[in-house]
Coordinates of N, CA and C and ligand atoms in Angstrom, one line a residue:
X1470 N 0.8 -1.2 0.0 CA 0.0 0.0 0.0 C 0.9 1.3 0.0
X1471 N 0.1 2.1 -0.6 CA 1.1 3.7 -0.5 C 0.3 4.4 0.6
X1472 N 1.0 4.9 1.2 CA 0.5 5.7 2.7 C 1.2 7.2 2.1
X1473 N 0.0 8.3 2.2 CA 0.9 9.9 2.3 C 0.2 10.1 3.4
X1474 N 1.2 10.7 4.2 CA 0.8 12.0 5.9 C 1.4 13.0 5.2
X1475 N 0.2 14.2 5.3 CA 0.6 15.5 4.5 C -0.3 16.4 5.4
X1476 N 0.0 17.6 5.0 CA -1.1 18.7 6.1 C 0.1 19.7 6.3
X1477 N -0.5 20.6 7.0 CA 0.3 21.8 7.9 C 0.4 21.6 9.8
X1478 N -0.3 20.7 9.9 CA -0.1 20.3 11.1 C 1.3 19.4 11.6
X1479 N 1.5 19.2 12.9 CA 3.0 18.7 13.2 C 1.7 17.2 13.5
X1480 N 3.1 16.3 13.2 CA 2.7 14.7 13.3 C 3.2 13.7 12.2
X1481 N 3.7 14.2 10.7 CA 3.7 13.5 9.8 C 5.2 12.7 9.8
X1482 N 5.9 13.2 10.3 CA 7.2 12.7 10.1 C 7.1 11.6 11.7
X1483 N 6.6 12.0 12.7 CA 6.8 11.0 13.7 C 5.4 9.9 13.4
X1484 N 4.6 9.9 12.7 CA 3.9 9.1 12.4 C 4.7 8.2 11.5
X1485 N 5.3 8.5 10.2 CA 6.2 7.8 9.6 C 7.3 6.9 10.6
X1486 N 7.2 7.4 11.5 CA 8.6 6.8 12.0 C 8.1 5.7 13.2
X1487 N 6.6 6.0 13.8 CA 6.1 5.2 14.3 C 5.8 3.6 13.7
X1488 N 5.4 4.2 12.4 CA 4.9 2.6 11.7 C 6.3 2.1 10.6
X1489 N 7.3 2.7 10.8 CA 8.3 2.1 10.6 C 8.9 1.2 12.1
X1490 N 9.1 1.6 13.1 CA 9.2 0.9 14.0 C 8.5 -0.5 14.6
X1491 N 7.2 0.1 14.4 CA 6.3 -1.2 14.3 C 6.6 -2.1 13.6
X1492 N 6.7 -1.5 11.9 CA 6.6 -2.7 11.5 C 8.2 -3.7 11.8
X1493 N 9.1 -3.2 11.9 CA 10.3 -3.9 12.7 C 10.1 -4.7 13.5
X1494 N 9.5 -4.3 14.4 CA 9.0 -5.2 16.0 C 8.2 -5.8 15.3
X1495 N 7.7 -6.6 13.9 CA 7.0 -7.2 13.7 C 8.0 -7.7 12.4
X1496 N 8.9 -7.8 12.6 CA 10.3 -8.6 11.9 C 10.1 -8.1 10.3
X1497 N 9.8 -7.2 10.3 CA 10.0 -6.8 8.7 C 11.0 -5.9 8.1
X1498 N 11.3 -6.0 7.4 CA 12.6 -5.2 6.6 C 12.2 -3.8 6.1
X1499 N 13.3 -2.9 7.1 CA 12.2 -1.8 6.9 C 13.7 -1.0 6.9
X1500 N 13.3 0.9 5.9 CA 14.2 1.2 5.6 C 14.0 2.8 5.2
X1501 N 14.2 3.8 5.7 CA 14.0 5.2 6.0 C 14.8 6.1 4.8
X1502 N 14.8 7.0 4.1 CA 15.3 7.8 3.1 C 14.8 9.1 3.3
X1503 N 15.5 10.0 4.1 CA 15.4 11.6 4.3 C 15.1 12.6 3.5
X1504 N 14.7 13.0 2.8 CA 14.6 14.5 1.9 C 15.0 15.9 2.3
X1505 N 16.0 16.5 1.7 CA 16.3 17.8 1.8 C 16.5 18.0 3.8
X1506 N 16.9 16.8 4.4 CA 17.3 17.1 5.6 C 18.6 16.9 6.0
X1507 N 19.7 17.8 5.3 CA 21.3 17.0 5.2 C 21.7 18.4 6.7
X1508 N 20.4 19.1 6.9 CA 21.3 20.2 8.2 C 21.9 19.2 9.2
X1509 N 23.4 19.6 9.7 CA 23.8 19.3 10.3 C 23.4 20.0 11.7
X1510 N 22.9 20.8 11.7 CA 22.1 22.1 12.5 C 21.2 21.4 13.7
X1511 N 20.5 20.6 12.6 CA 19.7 20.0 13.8 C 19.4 18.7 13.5
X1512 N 20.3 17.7 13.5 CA 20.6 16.4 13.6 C 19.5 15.6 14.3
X1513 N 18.7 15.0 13.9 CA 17.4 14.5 14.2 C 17.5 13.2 15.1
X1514 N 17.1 13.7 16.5 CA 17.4 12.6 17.1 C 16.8 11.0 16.9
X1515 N 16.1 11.2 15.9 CA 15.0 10.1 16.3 C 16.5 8.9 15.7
X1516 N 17.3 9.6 14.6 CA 18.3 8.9 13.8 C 19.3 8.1 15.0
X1517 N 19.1 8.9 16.3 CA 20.2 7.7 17.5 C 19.7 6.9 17.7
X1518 N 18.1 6.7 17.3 CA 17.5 5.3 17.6 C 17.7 4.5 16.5
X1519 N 18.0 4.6 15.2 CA 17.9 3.5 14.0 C 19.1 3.4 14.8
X1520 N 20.1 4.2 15.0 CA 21.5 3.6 14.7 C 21.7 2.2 15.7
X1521 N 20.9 2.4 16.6 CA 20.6 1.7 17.7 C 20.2 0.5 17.2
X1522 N 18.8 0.8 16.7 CA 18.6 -0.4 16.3 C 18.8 -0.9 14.9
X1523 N 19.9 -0.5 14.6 CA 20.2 -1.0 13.2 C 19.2 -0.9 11.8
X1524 N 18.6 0.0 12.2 CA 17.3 0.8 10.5 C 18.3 1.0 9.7
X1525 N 18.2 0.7 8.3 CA 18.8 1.2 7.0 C 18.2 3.0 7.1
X1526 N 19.1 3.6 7.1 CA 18.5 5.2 6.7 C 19.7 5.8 5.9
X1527 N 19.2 6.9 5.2 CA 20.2 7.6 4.4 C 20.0 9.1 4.5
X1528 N 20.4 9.8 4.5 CA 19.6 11.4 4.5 C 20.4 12.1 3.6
X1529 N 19.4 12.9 2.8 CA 20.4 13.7 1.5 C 19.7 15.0 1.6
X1530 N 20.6 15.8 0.8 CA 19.6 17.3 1.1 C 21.0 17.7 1.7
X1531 N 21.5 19.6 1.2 CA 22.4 20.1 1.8 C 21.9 21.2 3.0
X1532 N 22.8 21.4 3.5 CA 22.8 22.4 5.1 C 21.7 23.7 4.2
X1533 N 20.5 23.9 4.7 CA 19.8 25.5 4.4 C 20.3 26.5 5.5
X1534 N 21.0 26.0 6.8 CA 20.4 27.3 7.3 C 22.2 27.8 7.2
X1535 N 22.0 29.3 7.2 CA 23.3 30.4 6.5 C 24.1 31.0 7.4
X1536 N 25.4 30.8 7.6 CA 26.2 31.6 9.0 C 25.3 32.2 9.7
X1537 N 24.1 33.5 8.9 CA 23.5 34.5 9.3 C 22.6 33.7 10.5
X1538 N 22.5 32.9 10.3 CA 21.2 32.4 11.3 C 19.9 31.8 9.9
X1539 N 19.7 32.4 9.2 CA 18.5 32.4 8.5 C 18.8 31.7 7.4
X1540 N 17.1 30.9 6.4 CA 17.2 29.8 6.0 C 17.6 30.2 4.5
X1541 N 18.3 29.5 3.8 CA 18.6 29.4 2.6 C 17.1 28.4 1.4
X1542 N 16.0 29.1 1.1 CA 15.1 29.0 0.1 C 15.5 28.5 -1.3
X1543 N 15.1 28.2 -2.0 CA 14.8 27.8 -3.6 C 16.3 26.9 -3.6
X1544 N 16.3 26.4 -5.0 CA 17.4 25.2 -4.9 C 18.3 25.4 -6.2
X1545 N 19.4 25.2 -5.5 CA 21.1 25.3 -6.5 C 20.7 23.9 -7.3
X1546 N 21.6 24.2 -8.1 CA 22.0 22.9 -8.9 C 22.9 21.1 -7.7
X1547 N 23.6 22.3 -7.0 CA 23.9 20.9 -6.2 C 22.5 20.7 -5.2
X1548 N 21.6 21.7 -4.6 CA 20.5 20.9 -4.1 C 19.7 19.9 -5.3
X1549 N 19.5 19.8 -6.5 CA 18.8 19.0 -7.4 C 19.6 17.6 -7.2
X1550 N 21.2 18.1 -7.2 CA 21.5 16.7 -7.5 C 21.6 15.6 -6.3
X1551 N 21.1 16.4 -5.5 CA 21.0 15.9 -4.1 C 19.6 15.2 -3.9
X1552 N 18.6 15.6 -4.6 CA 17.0 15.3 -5.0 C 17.5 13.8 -5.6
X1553 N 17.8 14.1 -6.6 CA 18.5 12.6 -7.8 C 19.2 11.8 -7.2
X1554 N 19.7 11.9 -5.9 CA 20.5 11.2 -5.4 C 19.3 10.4 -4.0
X1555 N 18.1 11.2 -3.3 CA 17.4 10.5 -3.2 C 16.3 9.5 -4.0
X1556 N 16.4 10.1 -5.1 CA 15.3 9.2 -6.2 C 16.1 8.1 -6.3
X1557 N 17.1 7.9 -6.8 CA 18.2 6.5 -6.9 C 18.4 5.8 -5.8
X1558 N 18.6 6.1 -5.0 CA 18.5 5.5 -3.8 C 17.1 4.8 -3.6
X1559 N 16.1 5.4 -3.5 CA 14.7 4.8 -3.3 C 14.5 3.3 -4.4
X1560 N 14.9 4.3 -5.6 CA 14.6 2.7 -6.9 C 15.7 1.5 -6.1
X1561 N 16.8 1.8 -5.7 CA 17.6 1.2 -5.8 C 16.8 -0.1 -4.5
X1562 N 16.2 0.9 -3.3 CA 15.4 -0.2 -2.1 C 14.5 -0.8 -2.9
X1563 N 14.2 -0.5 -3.6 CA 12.4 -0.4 -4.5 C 12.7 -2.0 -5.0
X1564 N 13.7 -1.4 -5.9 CA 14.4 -2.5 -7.1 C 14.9 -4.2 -6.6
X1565 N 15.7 -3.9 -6.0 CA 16.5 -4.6 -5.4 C 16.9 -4.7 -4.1
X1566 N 16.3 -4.7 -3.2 CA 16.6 -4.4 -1.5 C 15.5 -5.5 -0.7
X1567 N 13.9 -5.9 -1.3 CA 13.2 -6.7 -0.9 C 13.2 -6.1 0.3
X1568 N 12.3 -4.9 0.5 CA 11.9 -4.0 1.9 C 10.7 -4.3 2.1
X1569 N 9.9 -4.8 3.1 CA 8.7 -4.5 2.9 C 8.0 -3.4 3.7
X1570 N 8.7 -2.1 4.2 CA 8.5 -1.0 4.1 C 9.4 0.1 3.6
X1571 N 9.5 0.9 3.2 CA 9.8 2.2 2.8 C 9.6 3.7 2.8
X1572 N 10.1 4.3 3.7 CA 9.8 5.7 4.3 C 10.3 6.8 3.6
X1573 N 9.9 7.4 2.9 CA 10.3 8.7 1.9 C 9.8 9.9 2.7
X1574 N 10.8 10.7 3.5 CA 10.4 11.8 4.5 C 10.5 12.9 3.2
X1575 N 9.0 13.4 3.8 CA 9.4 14.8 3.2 C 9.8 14.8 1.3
X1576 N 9.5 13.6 1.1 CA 9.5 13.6 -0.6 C 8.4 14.0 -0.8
X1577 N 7.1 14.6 -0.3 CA 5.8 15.1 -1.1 C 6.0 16.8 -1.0
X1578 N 7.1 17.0 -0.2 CA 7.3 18.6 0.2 C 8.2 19.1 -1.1
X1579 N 9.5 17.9 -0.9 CA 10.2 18.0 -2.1 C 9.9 18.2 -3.4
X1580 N 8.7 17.2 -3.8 CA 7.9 17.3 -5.1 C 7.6 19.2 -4.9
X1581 N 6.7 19.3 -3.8 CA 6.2 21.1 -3.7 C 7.2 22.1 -3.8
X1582 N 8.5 21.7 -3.8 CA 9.2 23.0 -3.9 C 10.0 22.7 -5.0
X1583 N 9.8 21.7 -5.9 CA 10.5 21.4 -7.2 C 11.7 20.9 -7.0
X1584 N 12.4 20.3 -6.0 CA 13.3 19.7 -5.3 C 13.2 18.1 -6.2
X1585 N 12.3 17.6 -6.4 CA 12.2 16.5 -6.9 C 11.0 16.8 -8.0
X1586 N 10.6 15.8 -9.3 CA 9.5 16.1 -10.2 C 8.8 15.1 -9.8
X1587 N 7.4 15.9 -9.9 CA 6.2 15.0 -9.8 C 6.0 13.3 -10.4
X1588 N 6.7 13.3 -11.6 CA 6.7 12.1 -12.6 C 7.6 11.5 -11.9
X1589 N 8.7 12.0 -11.1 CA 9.7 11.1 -10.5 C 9.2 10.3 -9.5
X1590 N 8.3 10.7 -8.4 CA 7.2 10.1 -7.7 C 6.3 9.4 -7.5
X1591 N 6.3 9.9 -9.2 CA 4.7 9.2 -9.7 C 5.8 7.8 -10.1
X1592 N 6.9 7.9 -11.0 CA 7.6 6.6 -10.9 C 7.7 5.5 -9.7
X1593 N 8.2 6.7 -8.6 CA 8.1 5.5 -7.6 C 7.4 4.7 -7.2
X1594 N 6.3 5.5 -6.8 CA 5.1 4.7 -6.9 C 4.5 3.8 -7.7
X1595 N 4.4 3.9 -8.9 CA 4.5 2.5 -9.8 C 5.3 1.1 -9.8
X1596 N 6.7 1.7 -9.8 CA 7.5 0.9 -9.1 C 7.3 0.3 -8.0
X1597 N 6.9 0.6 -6.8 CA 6.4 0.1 -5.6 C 5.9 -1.7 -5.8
X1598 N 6.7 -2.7 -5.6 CA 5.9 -4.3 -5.8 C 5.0 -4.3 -4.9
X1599 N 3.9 -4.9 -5.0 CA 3.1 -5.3 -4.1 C 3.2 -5.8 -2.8
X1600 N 4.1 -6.2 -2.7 CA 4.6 -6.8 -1.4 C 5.4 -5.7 -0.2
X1601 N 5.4 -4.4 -0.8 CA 6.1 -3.4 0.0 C 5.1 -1.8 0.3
X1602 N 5.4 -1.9 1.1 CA 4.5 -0.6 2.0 C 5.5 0.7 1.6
X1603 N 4.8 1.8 0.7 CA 5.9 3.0 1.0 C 4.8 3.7 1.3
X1604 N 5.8 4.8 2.2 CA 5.1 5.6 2.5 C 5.7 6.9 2.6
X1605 N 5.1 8.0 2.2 CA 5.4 9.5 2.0 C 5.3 10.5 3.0
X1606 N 5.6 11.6 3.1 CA 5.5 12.6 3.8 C 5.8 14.0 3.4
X1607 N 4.9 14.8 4.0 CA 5.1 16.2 3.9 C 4.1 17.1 3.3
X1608 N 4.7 17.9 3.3 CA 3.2 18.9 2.6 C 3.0 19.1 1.0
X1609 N 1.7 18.9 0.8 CA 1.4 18.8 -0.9 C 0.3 18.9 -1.0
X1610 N -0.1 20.0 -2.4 CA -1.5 20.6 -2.6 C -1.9 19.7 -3.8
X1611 N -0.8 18.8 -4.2 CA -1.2 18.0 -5.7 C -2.2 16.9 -5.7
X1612 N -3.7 17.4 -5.5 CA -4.6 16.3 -5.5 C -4.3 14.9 -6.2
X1613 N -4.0 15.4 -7.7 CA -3.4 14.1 -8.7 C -2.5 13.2 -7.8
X1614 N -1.8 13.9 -7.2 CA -0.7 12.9 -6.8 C -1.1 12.4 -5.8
X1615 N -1.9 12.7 -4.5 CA -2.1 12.4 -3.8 C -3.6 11.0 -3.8
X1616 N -4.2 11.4 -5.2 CA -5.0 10.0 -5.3 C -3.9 9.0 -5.7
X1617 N -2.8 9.1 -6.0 CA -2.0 8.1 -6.6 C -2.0 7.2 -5.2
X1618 N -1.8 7.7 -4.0 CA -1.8 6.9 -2.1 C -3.3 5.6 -1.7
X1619 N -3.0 4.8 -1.7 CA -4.4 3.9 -1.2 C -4.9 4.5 0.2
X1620 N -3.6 5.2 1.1 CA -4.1 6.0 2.6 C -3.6 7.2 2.2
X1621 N -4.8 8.3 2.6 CA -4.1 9.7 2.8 C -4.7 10.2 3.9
X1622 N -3.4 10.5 5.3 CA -3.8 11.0 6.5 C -2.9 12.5 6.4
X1623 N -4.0 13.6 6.3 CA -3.7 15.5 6.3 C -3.8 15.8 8.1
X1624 N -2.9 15.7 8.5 CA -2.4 16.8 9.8 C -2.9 18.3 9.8
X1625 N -4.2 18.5 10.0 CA -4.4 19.5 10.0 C -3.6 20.2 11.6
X1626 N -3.7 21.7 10.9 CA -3.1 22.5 12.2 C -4.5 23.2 12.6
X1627 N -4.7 22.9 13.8 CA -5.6 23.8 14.9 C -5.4 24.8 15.5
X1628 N -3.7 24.2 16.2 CA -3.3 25.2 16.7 C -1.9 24.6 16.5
X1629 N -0.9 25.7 17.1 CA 0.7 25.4 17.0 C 1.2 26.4 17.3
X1630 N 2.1 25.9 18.5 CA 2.5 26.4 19.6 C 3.9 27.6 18.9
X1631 N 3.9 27.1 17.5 CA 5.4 27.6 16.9 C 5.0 29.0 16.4
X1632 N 3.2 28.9 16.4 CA 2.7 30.8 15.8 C 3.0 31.7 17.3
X1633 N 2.8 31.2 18.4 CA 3.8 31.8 19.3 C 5.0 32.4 19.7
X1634 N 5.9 31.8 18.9 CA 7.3 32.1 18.8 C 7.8 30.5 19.7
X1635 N 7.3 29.9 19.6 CA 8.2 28.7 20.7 C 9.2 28.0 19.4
X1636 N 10.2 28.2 19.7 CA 11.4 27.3 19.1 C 11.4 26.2 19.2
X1637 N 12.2 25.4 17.7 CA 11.6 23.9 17.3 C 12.7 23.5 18.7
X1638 N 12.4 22.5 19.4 CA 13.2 21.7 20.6 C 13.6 20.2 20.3
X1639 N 14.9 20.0 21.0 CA 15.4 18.7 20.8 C 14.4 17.7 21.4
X1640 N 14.4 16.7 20.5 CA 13.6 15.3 21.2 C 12.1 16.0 21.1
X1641 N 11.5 16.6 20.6 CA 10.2 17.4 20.3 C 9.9 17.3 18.5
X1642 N 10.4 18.3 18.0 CA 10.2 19.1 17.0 C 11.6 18.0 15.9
X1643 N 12.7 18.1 17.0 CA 13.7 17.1 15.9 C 14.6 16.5 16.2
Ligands
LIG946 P1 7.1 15.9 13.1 O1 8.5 15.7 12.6 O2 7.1 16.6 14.5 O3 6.2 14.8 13.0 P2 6.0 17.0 10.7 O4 6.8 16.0 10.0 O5 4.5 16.9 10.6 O6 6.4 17.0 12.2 P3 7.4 19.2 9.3 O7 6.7 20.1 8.4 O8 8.3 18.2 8.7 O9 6.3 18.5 10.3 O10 8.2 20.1 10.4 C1 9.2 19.6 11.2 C2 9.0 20.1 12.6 O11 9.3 21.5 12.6 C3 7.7 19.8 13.2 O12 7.8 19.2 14.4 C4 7.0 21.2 13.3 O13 6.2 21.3 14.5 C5 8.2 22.1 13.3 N1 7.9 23.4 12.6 C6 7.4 23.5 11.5 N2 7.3 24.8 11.2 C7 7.8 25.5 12.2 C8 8.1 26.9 12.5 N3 7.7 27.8 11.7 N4 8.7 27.1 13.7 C9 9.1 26.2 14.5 N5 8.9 24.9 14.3 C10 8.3 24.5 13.2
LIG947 MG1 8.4 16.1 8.6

């Protein structure tokens, strides 16, 4: 099955990472691929747990944020090739890896900021064998693509503590 968690709400990425763990503790071959999260800035803790428990993960995507403090937007030629470098990687679990899950963070966001092409996605997902669960994340207005998912769970935001001014926190936010 294809699963997207998309929305403006917080939840999508620790949902992903919940039903990747699950399905481990239920002896399945399971295997995580990051998008556009290469900051070294803020090193995602959830990643001391694969290492722990031995998850296949990869994370691509260069440093955004800029000596100044503030985020670096729109994408260089080496951010693309860094997009291409997660697409090949995914065919490569897709292809050849016999995963029977697959976690693409933040590849539906990627698709939204042209970081990756929609066809590229839409490949994967075809690609997808039957026998393997992938599943997507992040934010995307592309109805098309998103019927391409058999589950689509949207995180809506109600409220969020971050329109406050509260800063993203370790072991919280990342
Ligand atoms: P999570 O990783 O907590 O499951 P998510 O994957 O749904 O969240 P993302 O859009 O990937 O959400 O955002 C990553 C994290 O950054 C989220 O925890 C979110 O709460 C936080 N965040 C998003 N926007 C802001 C902001 N403007 N200020 C502070 N934190 C933010
Ligand atoms: Mg996320």
């Amino acid at each position: 099955m294809i699963h997207a968690y998309t929305g403006d709400g917080k939840g999508k990425t620790t949902a992903a990472i919940g039903l990747l763990i699950r399905a481990f503790g239920a002896g399945r071959r399971v295997g995580i691929i990051f998008f556009d999260k290469g900051s070294e800035t803020y090193r995602h803790n959830e990643l001391v747990v694969l290492d722990r428990l031995g998850i296949d993960y990869h994370i691509t995507g260069l440093e955004r944020m800029k000596p100044d403090g503030t985020f670096r937007f729109g994408n260089t030629d080496e951010d693309l090739v860094e997009g291409q470098r997660g697409v090949a990687l995914a065919k490569k679990y897709l292809q050849e890896r016999n995963f029977d899950l697959l976690v693409l963070d933040e590849a539906l966001t990627s698709c939204s900021v042209k970081l990756l092409k929609k066809e590229e996605l839409v490949e994967l997902i075809e690609m997808t064998p039957e026998s393997t669960e992938l599943v997507l994340t992040g934010r995307c207005n592309d109805k098309e693509l998103l019927e391409r998912a058999d589950l689509v769970t949207s995180m809506n935001k109600h409220k969020h503590y971050f329109d406050r001014g509260v800063k993203a926190r370790p072991g919280i936010e990342y």
